[in-house]
Every structure is written in structure tokens, then in C-alpha cells.
mmCIF file of C-alpha atoms in Angstrom:
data_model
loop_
_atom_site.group_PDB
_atom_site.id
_atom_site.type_symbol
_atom_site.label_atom_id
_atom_site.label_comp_id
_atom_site.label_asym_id
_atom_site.label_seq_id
_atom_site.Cartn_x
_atom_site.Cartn_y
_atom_site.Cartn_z
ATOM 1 C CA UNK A 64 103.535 135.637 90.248
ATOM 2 C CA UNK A 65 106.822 134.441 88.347
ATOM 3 C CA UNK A 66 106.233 131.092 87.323
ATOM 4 C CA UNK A 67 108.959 128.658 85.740
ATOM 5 C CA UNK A 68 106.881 125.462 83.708
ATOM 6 C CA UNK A 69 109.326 123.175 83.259
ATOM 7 C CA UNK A 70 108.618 120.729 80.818
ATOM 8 C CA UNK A 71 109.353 116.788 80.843
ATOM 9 C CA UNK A 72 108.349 114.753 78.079
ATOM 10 C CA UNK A 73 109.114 111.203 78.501
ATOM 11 C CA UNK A 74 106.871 108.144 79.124
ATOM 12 C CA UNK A 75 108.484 104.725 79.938
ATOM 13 C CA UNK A 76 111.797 106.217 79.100
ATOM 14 C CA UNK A 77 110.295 106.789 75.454
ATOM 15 C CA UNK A 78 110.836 110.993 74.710
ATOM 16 C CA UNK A 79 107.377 112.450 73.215
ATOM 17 C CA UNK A 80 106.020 108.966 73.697
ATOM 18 C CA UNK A 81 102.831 108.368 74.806
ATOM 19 C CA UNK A 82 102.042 110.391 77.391
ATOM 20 C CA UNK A 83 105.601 111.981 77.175
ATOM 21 C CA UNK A 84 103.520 114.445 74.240
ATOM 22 C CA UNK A 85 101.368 115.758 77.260
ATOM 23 C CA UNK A 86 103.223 118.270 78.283
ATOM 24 C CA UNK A 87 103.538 119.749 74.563
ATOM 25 C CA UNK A 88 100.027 119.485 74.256
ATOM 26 C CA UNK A 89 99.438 121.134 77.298
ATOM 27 C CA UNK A 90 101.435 124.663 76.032
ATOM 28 C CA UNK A 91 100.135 124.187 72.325
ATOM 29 C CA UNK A 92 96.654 123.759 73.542
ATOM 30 C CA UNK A 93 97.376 127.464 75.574
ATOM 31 C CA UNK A 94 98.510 127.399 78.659
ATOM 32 C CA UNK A 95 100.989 129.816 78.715
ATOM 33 C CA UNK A 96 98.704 131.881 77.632
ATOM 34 C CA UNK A 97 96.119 131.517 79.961
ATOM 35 C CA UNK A 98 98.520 132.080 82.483
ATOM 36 C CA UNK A 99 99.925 134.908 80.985
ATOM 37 C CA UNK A 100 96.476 136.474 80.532
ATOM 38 C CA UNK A 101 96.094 136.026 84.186
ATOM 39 C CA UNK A 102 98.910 138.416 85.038
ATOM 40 C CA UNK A 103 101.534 135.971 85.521
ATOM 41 C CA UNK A 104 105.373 136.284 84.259
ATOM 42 C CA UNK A 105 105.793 132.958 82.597
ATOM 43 C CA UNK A 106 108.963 130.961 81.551
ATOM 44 C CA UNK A 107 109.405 127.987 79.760
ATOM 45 C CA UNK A 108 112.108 125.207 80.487
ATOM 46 C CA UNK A 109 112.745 121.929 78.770
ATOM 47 C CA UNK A 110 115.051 119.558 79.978
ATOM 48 C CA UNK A 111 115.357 118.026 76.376
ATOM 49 C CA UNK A 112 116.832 114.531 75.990
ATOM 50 C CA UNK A 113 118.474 112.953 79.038
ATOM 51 C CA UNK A 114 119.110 109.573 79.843
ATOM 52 C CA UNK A 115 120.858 106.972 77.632
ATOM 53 C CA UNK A 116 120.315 106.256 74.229
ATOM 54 C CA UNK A 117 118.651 102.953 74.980
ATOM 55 C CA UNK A 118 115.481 104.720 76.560
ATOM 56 C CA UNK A 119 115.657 101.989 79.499
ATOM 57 C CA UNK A 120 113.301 102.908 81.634
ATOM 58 C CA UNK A 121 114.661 102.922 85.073
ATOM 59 C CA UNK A 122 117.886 104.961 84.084
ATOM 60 C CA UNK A 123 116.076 106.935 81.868
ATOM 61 C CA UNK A 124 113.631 107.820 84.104
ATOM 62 C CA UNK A 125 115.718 108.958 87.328
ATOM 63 C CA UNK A 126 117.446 111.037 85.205
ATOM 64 C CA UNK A 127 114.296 112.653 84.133
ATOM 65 C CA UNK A 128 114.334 113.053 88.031
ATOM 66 C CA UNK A 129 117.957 114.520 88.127
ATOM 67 C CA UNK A 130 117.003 116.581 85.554
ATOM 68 C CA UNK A 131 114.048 118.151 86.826
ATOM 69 C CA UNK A 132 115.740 118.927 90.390
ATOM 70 C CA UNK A 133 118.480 120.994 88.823
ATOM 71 C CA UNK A 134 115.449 122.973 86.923
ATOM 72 C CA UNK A 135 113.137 123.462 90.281
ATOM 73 C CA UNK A 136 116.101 124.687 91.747
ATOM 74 C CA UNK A 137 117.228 127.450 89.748
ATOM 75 C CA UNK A 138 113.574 128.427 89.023
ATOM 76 C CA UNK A 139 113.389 128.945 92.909
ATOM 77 C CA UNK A 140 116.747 130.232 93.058
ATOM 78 C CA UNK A 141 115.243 133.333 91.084
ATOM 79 C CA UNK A 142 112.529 133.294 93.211
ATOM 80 C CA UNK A 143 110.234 131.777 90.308
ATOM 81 C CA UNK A 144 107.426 128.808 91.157
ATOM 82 C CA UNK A 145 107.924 126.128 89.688
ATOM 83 C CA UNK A 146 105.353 123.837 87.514
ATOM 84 C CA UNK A 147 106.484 120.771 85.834
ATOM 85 C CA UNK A 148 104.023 119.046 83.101
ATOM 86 C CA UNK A 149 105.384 115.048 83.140
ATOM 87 C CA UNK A 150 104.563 111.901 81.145
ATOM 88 C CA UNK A 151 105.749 110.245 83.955
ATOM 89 C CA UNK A 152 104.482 110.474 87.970
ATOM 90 C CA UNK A 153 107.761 109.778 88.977
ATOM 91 C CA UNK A 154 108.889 113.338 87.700
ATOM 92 C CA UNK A 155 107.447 114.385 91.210
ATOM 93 C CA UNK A 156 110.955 112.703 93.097
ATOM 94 C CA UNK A 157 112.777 115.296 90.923
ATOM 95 C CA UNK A 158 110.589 118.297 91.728
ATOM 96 C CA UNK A 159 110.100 117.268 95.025
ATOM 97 C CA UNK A 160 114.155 117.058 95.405
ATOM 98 C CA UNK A 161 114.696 120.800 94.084
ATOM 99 C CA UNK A 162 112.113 121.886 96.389
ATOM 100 C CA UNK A 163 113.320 120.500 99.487
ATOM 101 C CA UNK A 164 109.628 119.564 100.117
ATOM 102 C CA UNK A 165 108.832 118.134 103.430
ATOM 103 C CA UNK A 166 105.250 116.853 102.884
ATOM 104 C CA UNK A 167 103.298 115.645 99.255
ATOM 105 C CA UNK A 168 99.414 115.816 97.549
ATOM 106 C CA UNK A 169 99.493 113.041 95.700
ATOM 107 C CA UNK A 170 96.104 113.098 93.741
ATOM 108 C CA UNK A 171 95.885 110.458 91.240
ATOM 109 C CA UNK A 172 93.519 107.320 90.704
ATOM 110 C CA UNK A 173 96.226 104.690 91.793
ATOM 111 C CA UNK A 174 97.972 104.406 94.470
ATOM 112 C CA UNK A 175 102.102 104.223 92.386
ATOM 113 C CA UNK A 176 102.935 102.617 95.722
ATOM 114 C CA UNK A 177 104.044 98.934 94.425
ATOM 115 C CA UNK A 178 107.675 98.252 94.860
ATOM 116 C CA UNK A 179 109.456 95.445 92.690
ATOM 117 C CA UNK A 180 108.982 93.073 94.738
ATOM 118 C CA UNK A 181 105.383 93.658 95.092
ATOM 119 C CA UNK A 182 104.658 94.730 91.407
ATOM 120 C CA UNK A 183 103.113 92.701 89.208
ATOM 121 C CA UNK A 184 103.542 94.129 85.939
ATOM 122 C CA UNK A 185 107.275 95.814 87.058
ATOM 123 C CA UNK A 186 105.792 99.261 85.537
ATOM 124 C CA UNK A 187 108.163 101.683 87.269
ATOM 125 C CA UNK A 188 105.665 104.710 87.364
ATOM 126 C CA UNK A 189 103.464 102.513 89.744
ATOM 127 C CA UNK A 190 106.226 102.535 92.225
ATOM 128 C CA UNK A 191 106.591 106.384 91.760
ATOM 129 C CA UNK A 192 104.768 107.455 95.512
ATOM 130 C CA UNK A 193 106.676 104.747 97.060
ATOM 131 C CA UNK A 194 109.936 105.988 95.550
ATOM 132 C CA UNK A 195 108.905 109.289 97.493
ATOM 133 C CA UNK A 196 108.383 108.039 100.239
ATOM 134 C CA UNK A 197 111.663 105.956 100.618
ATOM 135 C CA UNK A 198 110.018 102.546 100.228
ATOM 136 C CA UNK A 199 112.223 100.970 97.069
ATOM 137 C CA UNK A 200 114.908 102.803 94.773
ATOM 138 C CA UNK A 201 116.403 104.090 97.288
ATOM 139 C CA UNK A 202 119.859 104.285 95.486
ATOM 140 C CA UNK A 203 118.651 105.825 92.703
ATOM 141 C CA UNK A 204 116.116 108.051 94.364
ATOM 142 C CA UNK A 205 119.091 109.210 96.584
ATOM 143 C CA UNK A 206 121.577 110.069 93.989
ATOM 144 C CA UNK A 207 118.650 113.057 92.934
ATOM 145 C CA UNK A 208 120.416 116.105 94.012
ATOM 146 C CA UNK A 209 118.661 117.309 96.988
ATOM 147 C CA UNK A 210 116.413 114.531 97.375
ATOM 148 C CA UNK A 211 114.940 113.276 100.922
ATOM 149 C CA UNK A 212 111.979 110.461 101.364
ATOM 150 C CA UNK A 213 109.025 112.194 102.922
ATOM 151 C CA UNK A 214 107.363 110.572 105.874
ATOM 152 C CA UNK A 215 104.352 108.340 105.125
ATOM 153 C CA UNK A 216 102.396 110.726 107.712
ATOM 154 C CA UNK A 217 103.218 113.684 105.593
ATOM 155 C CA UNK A 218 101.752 111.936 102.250
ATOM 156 C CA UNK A 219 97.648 112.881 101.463
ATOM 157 C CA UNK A 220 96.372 110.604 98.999
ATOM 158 C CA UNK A 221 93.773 111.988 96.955
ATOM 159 C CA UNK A 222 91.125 109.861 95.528
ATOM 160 C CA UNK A 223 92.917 106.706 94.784
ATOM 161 C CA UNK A 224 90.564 104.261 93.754
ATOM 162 C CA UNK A 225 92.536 101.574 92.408
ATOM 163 C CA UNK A 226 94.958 99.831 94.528
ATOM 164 C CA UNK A 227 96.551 96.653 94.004
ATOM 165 C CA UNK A 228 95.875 94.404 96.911
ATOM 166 C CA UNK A 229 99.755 94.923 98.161
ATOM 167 C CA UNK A 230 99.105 98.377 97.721
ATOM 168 C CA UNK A 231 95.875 98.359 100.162
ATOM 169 C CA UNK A 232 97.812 96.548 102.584
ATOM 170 C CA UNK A 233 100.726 98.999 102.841
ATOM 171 C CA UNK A 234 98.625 101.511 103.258
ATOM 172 C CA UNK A 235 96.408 100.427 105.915
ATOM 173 C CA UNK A 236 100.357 99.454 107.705
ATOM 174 C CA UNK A 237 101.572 103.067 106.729
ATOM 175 C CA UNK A 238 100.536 106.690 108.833
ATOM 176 C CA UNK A 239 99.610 107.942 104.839
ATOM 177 C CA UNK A 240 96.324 110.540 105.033
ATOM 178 C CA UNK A 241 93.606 109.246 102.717
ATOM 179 C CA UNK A 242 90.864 111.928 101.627
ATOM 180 C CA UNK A 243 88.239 112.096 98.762
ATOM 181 C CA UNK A 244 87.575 115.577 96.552
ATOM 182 C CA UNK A 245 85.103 117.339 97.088
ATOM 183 C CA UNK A 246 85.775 116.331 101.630
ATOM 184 C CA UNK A 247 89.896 117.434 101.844
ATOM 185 C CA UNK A 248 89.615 119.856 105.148
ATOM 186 C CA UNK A 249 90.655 116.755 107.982
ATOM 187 C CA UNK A 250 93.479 116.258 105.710
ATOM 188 C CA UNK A 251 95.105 119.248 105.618
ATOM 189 C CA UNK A 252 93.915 119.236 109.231
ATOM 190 C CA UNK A 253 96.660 115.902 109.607
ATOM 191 C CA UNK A 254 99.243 117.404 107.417
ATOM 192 C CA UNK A 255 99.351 120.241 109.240
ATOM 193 C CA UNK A 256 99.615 118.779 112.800
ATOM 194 C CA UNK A 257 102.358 116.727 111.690
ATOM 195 C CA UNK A 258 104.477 119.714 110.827
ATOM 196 C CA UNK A 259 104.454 120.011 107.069
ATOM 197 C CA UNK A 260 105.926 123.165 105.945
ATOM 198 C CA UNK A 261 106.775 122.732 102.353
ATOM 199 C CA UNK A 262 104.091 121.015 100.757
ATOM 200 C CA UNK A 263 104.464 119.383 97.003
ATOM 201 C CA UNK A 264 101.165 119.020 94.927
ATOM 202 C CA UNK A 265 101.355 116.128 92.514
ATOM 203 C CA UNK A 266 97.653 116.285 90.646
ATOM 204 C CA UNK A 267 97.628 112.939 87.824
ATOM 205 C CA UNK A 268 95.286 114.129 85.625
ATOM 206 C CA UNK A 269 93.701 110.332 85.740
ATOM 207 C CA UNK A 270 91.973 111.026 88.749
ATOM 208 C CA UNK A 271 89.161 112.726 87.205
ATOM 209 C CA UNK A 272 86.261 111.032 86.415
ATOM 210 C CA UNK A 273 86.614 109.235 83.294
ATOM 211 C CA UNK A 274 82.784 110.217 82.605
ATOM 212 C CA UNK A 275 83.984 113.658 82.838
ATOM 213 C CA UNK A 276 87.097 114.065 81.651
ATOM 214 C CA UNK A 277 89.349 111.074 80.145
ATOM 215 C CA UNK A 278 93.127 111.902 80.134
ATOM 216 C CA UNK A 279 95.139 108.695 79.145
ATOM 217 C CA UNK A 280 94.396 105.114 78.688
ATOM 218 C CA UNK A 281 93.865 104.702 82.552
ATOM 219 C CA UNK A 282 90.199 104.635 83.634
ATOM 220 C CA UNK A 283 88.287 103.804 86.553
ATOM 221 C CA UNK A 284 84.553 104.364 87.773
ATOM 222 C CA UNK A 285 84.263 107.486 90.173
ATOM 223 C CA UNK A 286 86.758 110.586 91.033
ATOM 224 C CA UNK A 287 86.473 114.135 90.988
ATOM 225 C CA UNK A 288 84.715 115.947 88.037
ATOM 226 C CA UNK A 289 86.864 119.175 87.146
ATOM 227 C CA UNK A 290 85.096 121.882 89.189
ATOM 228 C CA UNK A 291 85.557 119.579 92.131
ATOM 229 C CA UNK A 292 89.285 118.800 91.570
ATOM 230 C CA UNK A 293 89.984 122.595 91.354
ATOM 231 C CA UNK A 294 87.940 123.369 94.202
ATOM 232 C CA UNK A 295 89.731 120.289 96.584
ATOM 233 C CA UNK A 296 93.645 121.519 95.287
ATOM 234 C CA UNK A 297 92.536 125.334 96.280
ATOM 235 C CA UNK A 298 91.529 124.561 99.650
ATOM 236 C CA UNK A 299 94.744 122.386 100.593
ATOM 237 C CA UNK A 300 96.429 125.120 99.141
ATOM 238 C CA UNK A 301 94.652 127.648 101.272
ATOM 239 C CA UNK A 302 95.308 125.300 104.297
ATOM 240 C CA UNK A 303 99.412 124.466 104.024
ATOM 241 C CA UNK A 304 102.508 126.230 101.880
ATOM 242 C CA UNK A 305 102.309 124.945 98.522
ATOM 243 C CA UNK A 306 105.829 125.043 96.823
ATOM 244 C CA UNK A 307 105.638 123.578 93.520
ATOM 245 C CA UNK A 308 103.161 121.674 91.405
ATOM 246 C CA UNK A 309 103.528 118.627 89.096
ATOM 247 C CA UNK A 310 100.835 117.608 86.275
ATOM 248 C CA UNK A 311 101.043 114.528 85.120
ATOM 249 C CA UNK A 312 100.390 111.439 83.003
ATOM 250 C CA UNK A 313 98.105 113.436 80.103
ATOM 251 C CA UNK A 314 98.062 111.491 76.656
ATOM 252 C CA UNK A 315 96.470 113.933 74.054
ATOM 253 C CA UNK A 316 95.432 110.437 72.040
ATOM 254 C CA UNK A 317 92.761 109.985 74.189
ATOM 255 C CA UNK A 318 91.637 113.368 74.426
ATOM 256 C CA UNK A 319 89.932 113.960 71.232
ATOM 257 C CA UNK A 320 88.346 116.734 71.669
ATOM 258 C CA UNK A 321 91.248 118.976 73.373
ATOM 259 C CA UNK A 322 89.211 119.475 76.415
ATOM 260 C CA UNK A 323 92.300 118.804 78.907
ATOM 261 C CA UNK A 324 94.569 121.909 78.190
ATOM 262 C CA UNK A 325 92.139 124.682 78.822
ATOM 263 C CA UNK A 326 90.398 122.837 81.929
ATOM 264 C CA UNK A 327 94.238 122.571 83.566
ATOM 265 C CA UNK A 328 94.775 126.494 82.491
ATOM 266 C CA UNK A 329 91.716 127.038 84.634
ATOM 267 C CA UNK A 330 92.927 124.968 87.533
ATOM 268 C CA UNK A 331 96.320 126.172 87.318
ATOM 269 C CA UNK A 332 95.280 129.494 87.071
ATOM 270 C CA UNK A 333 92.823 129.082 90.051
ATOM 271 C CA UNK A 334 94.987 127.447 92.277
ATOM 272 C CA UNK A 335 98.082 129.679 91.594
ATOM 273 C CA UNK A 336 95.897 132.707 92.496
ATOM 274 C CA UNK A 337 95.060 131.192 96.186
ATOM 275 C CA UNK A 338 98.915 130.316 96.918
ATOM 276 C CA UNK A 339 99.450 133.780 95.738
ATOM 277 C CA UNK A 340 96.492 134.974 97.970
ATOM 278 C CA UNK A 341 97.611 133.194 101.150
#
């Protein structure tokens, strides 16, 4: 398959800042060449510095957004797939703008659907699924080229397992699909009887178990172990049309030991081969 990994690098509005060096990390640790090994024609993009020269957070970060839209669409445009390693979840508004995705995975340990005026901490990245999903920024989110807030009952949340208590109650008022890894087959079931046809994946790399596999300064009891993760994002990929992926939110500070780059090479690889496949 031609694949286009396009790379964002910004945390917070900070460039190669915290977990803004994930995505460098990722390639250095191998993963073009794992992919490459695979069979794959692979292509790197970088959208470099955007933004202002402040690094504010909010401007900086939707034009990460703008950014990434322009670079999902030519990748698709030459009839590449495109993968985009973030700092930042809210990267996925971009990707899911050059898409033109009707329907999102959103697998991560929190929930990112606070708004500002139910956030208590006013981190922007925990508003990113609500951004999505139309719920707040919806001036900003709607000056992404392309961009279009997917219905709540075309959302599957994966294995969030920390939710503020605002973000429990919008989600027991909202039609979004809640699953657990390994258990994802009524899910796709939903998705697909409510008409998704072009499906985002947006895989955090925080929802692992922190047990198993710690990828930023984020951790809470329970989640997926790796093996399970893969298998879960294979079968919804099996199950509805998968056009694009986003990984996310890896800080290489608090992966000592390297293990995160080859582990998403392997689920990369794995779940690239069953989109190919289906």
C-alpha cells in the first residue's frame, strides 16, 4: 500500500515539546522501516512550524489542524493513506477534515470531551473529541478546510477509563458507542447501522495499560495490553472502511526503554495489512 506519515510535532502549542518529540521518536525508533520491510511505499511529510510565534495554544493548535488537512488531502489526492503521528489528540480534527470522514475510533484512556465551560484545568487537548464532534470550537474547528462535526452516534469510544464527572454525564446524554478491547464486535455492529462509511481511527497511545506499556505522563489502572489493542483496531477495521489513522500523545521521556516505536510498527503494520485485505 502507498502510505503518506505525516508528521506533527507540537504539544500545548510547544514544537518538539513534550510529547510534540513523539512523532520523531516514533521514525528514529524505525518505523518507516518496519513498514517499508512490510512491502509498503512509504513517504514522509512534516508540516514544520505553523502557528504564531507565541506558541499559544489554541491558535497554535488549530493550525496544527489546518495544517494537517491540507497534508491528508494531497496524500489521498495521490491515492496515498494517510498516517499522522501527533503530540496533540486534537491533530485528529485536521485529519479527520482532509478525509472527509463521516464516523471516528477514538481509543484513548480519557474521554477529551470537556468543553471550556466544563473544563477544569482549560487543557485544550481534553476538549479534542468534543471539538470533533461539534460540541465547543466550533469557529475554529470550522475554519479547518474540509472540516464537518461527526455525529455523536457515529463516535466509538474505546476504553476510556477516566472521565471527568461532566464528561460521564455528556456521555450518558449523547448516542456515542462505548466498547472495551479485547469485546469491539457490537460496536462496529452500531457504527455500521448508523451508516458510517468513512471511518477515522484515532488510537492515543495512553490507553494501554500502564502495567504494560507506559507512553506519557498519563496513567490509569486497566486498558488494553498491546496484543489486545492490535487485535481490537484489526477487527473494527475488518468490520467498517478505515480511511486514515492518527497516533497520538507518545512522550519518549517516559519510555525508557524504547519499547513504544517497534510495538506501534507492529500494530501499524498489522492493521494496515487488514484494511489492505478487506
Amino acid at each position: 500500500m502507498k502510505l503518506t506519515i505525516i508528521l506533527a510535532s507540537y504539544d500545548s502549542g510547544h514544537y518538539h515539546g513534550g510529547m510534540g518529540q513523539g512523532p520523531d521518536a516514533l521514525i528514529a525508533g524505525g518505523l518507516v522501516d518496519a513498514l517499508t520491510m512490510a512491502g509498503h511505499d512509504v513517504t514522509v511529510e512534516d508540516i514544520g512550524r505553523v502557528g504564531d510565534a507565541q506558541e499559544r495554544e489554541i491558535a497554535t493548535g488549530f493550525a496544527v489542524c489546518n495544517a494537517v488537512s491540507g497534508e491528508v488531502r494531497i496524500a489521498i489526492d495521490r491515492g496515498r493513506f494517510p498516517i499522522v503521528l501527533a503530540g496533540n489528540c486534537l491533530t485528529s480534527a485536521g485529519a479527520v477534515a482532509g478525509e472527509g470522514a463521516d464516523a471516528i475510533i477514538w481509543a484513548d484512556q480519557h474521554g477529551d470531551l470537556n468543553t471550556p465551560e466544563t473544563s477544569t484545568y482549560g487543557f485544550l487537548d481534553g476538549m479534542a473529541l468534543a471539538t470533533v464532534l461539534g460540541l465547543c470550537w466550533r469557529p475554529m474547528a470550522g475554519a479547518i478546510p474540509g472540516f464537518k462535526p461527526i455525529d455523536p452516534s457515529r463516535c466509538v469510544l474505546v476504553n476510556a477509563r477516566d472521565l471527568d464527572p461532566a464528561e460521564e454525564k455528556l456521555v450518558e446524554t449523547l448516542p456515542i458507542i462505548r466498547t472495551e478491547c479485547p469485546g469491539v464486535g457490537q460496536a462496529t455492529a452500531k457504527l455500521k447501522a448508523a451508516g458510517a462509511e468513512r471511518v477515522h481511527m484515532h488510537l492515543d497511545l495512553d490507553v494501554h495499560d500502564p502495567e504494560e506499556l507506559q507512553a506519557n505522563r498519563y496513567v490509569t489502572p486497566g486498558g488494553p495490553d498491546p496484543e489486545q489493542l492490535r487485535d481490537a483496531a484489526c477487527a473494527i477495521a475488518l468490520a467498517v472502511p478505515i480511511v486514515g489513522i492518527t497516533v497520538s500523545a507518545y512522550d519518549p521521556a517516559f519510555d525508557a526503554k524504547a519499547d513504544v516505536p517497534p510495538l506501534v510498527g507492529q500494530l501499524l503494520n498489522d492493521l494496515i495489512a487488514t484494511i489492505e485485505g478487506r
